[in-house]
mmCIF file of C-alpha atoms in Angstrom:
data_model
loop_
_atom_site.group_PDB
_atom_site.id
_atom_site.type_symbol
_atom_site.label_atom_id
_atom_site.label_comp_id
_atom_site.label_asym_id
_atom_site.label_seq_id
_atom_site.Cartn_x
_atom_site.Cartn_y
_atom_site.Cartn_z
ATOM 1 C CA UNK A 14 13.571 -178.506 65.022
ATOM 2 C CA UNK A 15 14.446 -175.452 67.119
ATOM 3 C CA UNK A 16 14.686 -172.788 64.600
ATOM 4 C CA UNK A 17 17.943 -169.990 65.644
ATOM 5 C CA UNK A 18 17.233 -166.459 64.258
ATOM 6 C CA UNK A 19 20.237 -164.037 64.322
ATOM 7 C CA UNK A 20 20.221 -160.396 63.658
ATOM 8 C CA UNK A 21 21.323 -158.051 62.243
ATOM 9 C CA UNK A 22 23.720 -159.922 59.833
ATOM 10 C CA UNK A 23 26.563 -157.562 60.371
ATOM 11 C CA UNK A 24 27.322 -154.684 62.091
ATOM 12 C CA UNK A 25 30.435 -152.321 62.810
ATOM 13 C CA UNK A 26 31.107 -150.494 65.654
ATOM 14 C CA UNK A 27 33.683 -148.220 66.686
ATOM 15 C CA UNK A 28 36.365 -148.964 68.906
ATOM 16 C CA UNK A 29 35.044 -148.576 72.199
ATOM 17 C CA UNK A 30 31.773 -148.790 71.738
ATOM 18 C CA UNK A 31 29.016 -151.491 72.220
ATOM 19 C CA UNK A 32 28.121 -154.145 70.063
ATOM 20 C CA UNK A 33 24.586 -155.786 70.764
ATOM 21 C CA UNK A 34 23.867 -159.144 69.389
ATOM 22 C CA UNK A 35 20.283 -160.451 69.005
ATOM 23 C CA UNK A 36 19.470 -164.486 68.681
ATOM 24 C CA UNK A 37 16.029 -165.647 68.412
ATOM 25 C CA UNK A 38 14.704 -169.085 69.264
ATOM 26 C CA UNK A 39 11.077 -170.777 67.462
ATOM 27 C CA UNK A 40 10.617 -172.556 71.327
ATOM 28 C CA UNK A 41 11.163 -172.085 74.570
ATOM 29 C CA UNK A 42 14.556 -173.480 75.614
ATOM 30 C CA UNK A 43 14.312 -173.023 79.400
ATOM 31 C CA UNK A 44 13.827 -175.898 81.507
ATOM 32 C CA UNK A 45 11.811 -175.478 84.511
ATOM 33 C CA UNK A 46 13.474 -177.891 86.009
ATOM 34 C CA UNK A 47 16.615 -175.851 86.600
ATOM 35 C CA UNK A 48 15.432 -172.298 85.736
ATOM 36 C CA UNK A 49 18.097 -172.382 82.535
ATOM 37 C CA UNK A 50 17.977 -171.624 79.605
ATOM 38 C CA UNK A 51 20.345 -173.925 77.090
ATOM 39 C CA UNK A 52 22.022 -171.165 74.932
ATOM 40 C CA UNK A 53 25.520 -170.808 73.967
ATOM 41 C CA UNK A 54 27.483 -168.218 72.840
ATOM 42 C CA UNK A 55 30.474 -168.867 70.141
ATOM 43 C CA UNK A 56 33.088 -166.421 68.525
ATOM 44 C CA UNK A 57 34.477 -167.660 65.160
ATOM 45 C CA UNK A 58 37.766 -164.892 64.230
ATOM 46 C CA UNK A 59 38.514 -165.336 60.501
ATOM 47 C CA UNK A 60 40.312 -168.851 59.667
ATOM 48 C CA UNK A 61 39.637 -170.205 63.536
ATOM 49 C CA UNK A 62 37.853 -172.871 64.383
ATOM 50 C CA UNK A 63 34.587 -171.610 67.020
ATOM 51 C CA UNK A 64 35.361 -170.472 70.506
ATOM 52 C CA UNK A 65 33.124 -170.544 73.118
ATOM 53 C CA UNK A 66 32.256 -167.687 75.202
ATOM 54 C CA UNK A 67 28.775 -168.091 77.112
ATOM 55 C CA UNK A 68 26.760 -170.510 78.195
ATOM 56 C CA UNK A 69 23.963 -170.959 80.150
ATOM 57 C CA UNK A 70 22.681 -168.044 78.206
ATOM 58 C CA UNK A 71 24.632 -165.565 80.939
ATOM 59 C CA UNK A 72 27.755 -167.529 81.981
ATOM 60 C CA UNK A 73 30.773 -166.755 80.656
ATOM 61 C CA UNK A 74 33.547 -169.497 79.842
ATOM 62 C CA UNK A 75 36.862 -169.024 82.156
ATOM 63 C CA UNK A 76 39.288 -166.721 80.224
ATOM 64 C CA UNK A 77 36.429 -164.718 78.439
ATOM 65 C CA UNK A 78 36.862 -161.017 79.019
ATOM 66 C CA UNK A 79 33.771 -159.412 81.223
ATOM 67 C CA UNK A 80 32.797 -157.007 78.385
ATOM 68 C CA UNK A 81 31.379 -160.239 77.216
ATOM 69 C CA UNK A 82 27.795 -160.662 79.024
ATOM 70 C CA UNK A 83 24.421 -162.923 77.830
ATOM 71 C CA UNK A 84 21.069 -162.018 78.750
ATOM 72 C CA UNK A 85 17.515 -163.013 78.050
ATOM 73 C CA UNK A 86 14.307 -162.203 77.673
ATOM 74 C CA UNK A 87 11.558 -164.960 77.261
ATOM 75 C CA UNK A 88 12.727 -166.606 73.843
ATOM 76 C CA UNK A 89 15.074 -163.344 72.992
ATOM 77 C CA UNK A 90 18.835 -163.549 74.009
ATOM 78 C CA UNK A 91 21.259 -161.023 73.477
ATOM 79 C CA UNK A 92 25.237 -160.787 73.554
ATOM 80 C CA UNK A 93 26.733 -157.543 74.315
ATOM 81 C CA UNK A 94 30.009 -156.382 73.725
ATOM 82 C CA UNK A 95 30.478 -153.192 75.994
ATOM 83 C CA UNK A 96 33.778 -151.572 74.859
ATOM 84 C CA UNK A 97 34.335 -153.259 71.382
ATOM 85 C CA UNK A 98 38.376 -153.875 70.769
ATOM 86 C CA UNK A 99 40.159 -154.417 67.690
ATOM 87 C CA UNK A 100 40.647 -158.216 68.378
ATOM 88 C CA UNK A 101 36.703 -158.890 69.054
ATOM 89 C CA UNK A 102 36.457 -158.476 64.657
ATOM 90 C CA UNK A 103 34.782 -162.077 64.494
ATOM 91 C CA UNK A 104 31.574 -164.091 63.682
ATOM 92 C CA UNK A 105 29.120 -164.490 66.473
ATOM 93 C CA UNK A 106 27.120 -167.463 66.707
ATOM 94 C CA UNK A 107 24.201 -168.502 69.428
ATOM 95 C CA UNK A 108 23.384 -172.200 69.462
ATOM 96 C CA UNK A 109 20.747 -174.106 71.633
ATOM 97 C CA UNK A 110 21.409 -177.197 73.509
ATOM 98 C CA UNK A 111 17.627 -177.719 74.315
ATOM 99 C CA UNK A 112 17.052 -180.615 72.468
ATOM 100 C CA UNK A 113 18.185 -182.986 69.187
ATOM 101 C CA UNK A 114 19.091 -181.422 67.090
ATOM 102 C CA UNK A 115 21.457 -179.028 68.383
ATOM 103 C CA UNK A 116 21.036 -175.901 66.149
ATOM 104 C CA UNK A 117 22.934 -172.557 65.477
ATOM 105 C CA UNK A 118 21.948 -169.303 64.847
ATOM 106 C CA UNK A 119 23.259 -167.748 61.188
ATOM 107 C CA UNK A 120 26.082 -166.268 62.472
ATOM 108 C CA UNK A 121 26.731 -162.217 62.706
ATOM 109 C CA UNK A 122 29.721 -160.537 61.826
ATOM 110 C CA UNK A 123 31.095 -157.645 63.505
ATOM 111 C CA UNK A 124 33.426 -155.528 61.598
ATOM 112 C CA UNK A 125 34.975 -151.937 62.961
ATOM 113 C CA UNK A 126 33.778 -148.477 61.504
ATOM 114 C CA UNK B 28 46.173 -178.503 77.378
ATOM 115 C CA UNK B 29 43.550 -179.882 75.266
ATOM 116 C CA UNK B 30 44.230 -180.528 72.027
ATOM 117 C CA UNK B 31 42.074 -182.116 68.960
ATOM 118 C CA UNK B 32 43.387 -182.570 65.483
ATOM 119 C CA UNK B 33 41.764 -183.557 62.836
ATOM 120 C CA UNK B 34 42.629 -185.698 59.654
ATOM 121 C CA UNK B 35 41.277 -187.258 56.813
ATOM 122 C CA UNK B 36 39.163 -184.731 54.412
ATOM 123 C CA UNK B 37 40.129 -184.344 51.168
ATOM 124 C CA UNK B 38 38.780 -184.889 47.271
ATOM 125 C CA UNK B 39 36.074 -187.220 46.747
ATOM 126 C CA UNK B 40 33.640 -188.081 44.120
ATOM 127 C CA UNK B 41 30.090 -187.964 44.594
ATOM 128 C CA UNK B 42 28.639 -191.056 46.251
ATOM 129 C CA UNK B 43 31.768 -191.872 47.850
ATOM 130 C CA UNK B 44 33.363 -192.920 50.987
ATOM 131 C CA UNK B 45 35.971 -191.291 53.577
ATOM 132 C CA UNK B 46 36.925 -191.299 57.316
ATOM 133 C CA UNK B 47 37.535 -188.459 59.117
ATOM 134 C CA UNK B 48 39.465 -188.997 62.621
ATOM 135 C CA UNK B 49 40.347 -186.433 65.348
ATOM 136 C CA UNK B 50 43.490 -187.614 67.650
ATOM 137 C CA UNK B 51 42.291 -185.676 71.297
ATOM 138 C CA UNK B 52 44.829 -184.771 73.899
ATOM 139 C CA UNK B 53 44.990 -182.865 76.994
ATOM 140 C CA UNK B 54 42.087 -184.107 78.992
ATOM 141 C CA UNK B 55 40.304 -187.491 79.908
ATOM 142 C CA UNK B 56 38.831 -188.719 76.484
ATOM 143 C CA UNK B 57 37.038 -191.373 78.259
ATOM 144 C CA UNK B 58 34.632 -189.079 79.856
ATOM 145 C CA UNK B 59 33.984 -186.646 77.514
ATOM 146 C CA UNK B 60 31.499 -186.502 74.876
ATOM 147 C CA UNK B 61 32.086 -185.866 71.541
ATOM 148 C CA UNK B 62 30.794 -184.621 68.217
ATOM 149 C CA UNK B 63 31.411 -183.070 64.480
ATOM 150 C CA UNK B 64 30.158 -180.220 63.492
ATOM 151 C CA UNK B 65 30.509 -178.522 59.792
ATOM 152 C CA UNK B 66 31.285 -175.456 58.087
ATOM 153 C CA UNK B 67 30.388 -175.328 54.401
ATOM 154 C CA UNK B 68 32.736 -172.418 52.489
ATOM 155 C CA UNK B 69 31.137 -169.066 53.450
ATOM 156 C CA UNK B 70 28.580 -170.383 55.778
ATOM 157 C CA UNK B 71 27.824 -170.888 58.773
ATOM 158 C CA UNK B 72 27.925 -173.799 61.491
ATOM 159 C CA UNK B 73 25.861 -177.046 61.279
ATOM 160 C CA UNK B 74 25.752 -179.497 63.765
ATOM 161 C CA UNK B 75 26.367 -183.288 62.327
ATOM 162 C CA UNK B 76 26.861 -186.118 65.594
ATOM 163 C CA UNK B 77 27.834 -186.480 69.046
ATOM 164 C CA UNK B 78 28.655 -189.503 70.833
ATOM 165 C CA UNK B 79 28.333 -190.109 74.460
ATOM 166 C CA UNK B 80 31.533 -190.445 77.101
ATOM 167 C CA UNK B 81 30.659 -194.037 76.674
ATOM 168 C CA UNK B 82 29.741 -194.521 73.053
ATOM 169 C CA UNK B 83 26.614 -195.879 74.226
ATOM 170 C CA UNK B 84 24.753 -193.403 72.964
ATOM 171 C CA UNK B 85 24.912 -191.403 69.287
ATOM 172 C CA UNK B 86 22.733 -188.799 67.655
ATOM 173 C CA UNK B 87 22.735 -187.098 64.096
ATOM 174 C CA UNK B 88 21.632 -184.635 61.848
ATOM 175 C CA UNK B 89 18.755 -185.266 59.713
ATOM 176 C CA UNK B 90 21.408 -184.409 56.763
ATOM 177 C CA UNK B 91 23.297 -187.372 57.605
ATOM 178 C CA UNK B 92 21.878 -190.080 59.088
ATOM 179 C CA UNK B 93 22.203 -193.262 57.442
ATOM 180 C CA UNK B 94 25.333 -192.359 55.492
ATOM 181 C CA UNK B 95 27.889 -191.090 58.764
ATOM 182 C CA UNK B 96 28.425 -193.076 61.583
ATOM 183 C CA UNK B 97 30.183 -191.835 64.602
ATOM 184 C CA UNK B 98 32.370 -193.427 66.459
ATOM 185 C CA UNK B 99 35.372 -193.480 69.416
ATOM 186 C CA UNK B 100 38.487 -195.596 70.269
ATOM 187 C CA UNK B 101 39.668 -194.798 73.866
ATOM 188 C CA UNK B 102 42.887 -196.710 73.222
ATOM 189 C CA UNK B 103 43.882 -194.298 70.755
ATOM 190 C CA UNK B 104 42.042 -191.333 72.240
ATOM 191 C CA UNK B 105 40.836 -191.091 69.044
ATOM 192 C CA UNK B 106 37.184 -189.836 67.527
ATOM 193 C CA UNK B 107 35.821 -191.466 63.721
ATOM 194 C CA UNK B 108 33.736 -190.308 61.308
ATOM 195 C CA UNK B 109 33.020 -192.411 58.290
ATOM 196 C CA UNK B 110 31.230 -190.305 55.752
ATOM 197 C CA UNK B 111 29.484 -192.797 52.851
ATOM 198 C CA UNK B 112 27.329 -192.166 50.066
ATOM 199 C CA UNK B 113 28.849 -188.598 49.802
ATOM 200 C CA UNK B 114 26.797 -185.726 48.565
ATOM 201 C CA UNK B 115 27.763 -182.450 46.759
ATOM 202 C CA UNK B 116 26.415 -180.577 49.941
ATOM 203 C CA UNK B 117 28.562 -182.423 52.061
ATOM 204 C CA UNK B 118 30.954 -180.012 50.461
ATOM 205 C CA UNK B 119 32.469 -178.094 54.395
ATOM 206 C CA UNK B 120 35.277 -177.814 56.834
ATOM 207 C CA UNK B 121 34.883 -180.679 59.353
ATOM 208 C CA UNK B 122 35.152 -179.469 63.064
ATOM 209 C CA UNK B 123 35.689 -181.704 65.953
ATOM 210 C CA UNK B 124 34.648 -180.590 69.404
ATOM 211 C CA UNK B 125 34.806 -181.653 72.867
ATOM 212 C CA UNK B 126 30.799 -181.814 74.061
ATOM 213 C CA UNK B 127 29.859 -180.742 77.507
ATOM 214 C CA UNK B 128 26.818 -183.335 78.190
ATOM 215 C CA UNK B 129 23.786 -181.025 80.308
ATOM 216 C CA UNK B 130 21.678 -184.054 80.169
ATOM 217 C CA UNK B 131 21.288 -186.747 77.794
ATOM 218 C CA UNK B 132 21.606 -186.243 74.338
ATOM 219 C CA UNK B 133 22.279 -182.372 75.159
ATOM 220 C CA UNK B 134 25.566 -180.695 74.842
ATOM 221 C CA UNK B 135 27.222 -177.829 73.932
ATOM 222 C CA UNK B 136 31.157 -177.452 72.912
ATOM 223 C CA UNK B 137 33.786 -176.404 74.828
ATOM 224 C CA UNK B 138 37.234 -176.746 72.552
ATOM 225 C CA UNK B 139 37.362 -177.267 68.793
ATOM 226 C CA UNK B 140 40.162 -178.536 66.499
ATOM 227 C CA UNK B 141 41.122 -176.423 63.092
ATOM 228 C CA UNK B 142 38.874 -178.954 61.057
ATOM 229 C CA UNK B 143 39.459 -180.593 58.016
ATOM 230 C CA UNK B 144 38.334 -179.318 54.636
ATOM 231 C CA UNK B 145 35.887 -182.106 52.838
ATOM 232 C CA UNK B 146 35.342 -181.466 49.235
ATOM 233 C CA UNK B 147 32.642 -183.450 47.176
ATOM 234 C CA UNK B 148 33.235 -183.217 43.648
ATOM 235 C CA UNK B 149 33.419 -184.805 40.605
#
């Protein structure tokens, strides 16, 4: 199994600042085939069900605000919050779609200072 | 707008049965794939089946294979999940979610319902 490593846990941030969220994968999830890598992105606000905000590792789902972005580097992704707002208080989960089965990263919360 | 609700948790002894459906709406249910994924109280998210757009094809967790079966009925636009042989660790909010298939058995999910709380206890 693909093994998802989030970190830190939690953080907080001040309003306006950035929020940088690190998710580790045990393999290689990019196919060569297509250049991709098969990470998603989800936000979880307390008592919602998941949203999705990225996939692709870098694309952002319609309706997601741009101070969303993905990136990658080899096996490390990262989602960044640039300009953290009061409604972006959720848990943040990465999840690969690489192969069976589908795993999820721990989760990490981000609270405001 | 898409739409799935879920129905069906509740209280249930240990080594029992339940079925879990999700009633979709708001897009065609005949060619998407779907799934369950679960929340247990405080945790986070663990994948548990998907079914193809065709119900050809179904995949599960280690966890639960050989007690859950997935399953679909396009009629009803409905998705099933009978649970059997129900553990204490089964204890979790059950999520349905609208798969986007990459490739086969791949996906990752687009819209999720409000889930339905499952409790295993005796």
């Amino acid at each position: 199994d693909i093994v998802m490593t989030q970190s830190p846990d939690s953080l907080a941030v001040s309003l306006g600042e950035r929020a940088t969220i690190n998710c580790k994968s045990s393999h290689s999830i990019l196919y060569s085939s297509n250049n991709q890598n098969y990470l998603a992105w989800y936000q979880q606000k307390p008592g919602q069900p998941p949203k999705l905000l990225i996939y692709w590792a870098s694309t952002r789902e319609s309706g997601v605000p741009d101070r969303f972005s993905g990136s990658v580097s080899g096996t490390d992704f990262t989602l960044t919050i640039s300009s953290l707002q009061a409604e972006d208080v959720a848990v943040y989960y990465c999840q690969q779609y690489y192969n069976i089965p589908l795993t999820f990263g721990g989760g990490t919360k981000v609270e405001i200072k | 707008e898409v739409q799935l609700l879920e129905s069906g948790g509740g209280l249930v002894q240990p080594g029992g049965s339940l079925r879990l459906s999700c009633a979709a709406s708001g897009f065609t249910f005949s060619n998407s794939a779907m799934s369950w994924v679960r929340q247990a109280p405080g945790k986070g998210l663990e994948w548990v089946s998907v079914i193809s757009d065709s119900g050809g094809s179904t995949y599960y967790a280690d966890s639960v294979k050989g007690r859950f079966t997935i399953s679909r009925d396009y009629s009803r636009s409905t998705l099933y999940m009978q649970m059997s042989s129900l553990r204490v660790e089964d204890t979790a909010v059950y999520y349905c979610a609208k798969a986007i298939s990459v490739a086969a058995h791949l996906y990752y999910f687009d819209y999720w319902g409000q889930g339905t709380l499952v409790t295993v206890s005796s």
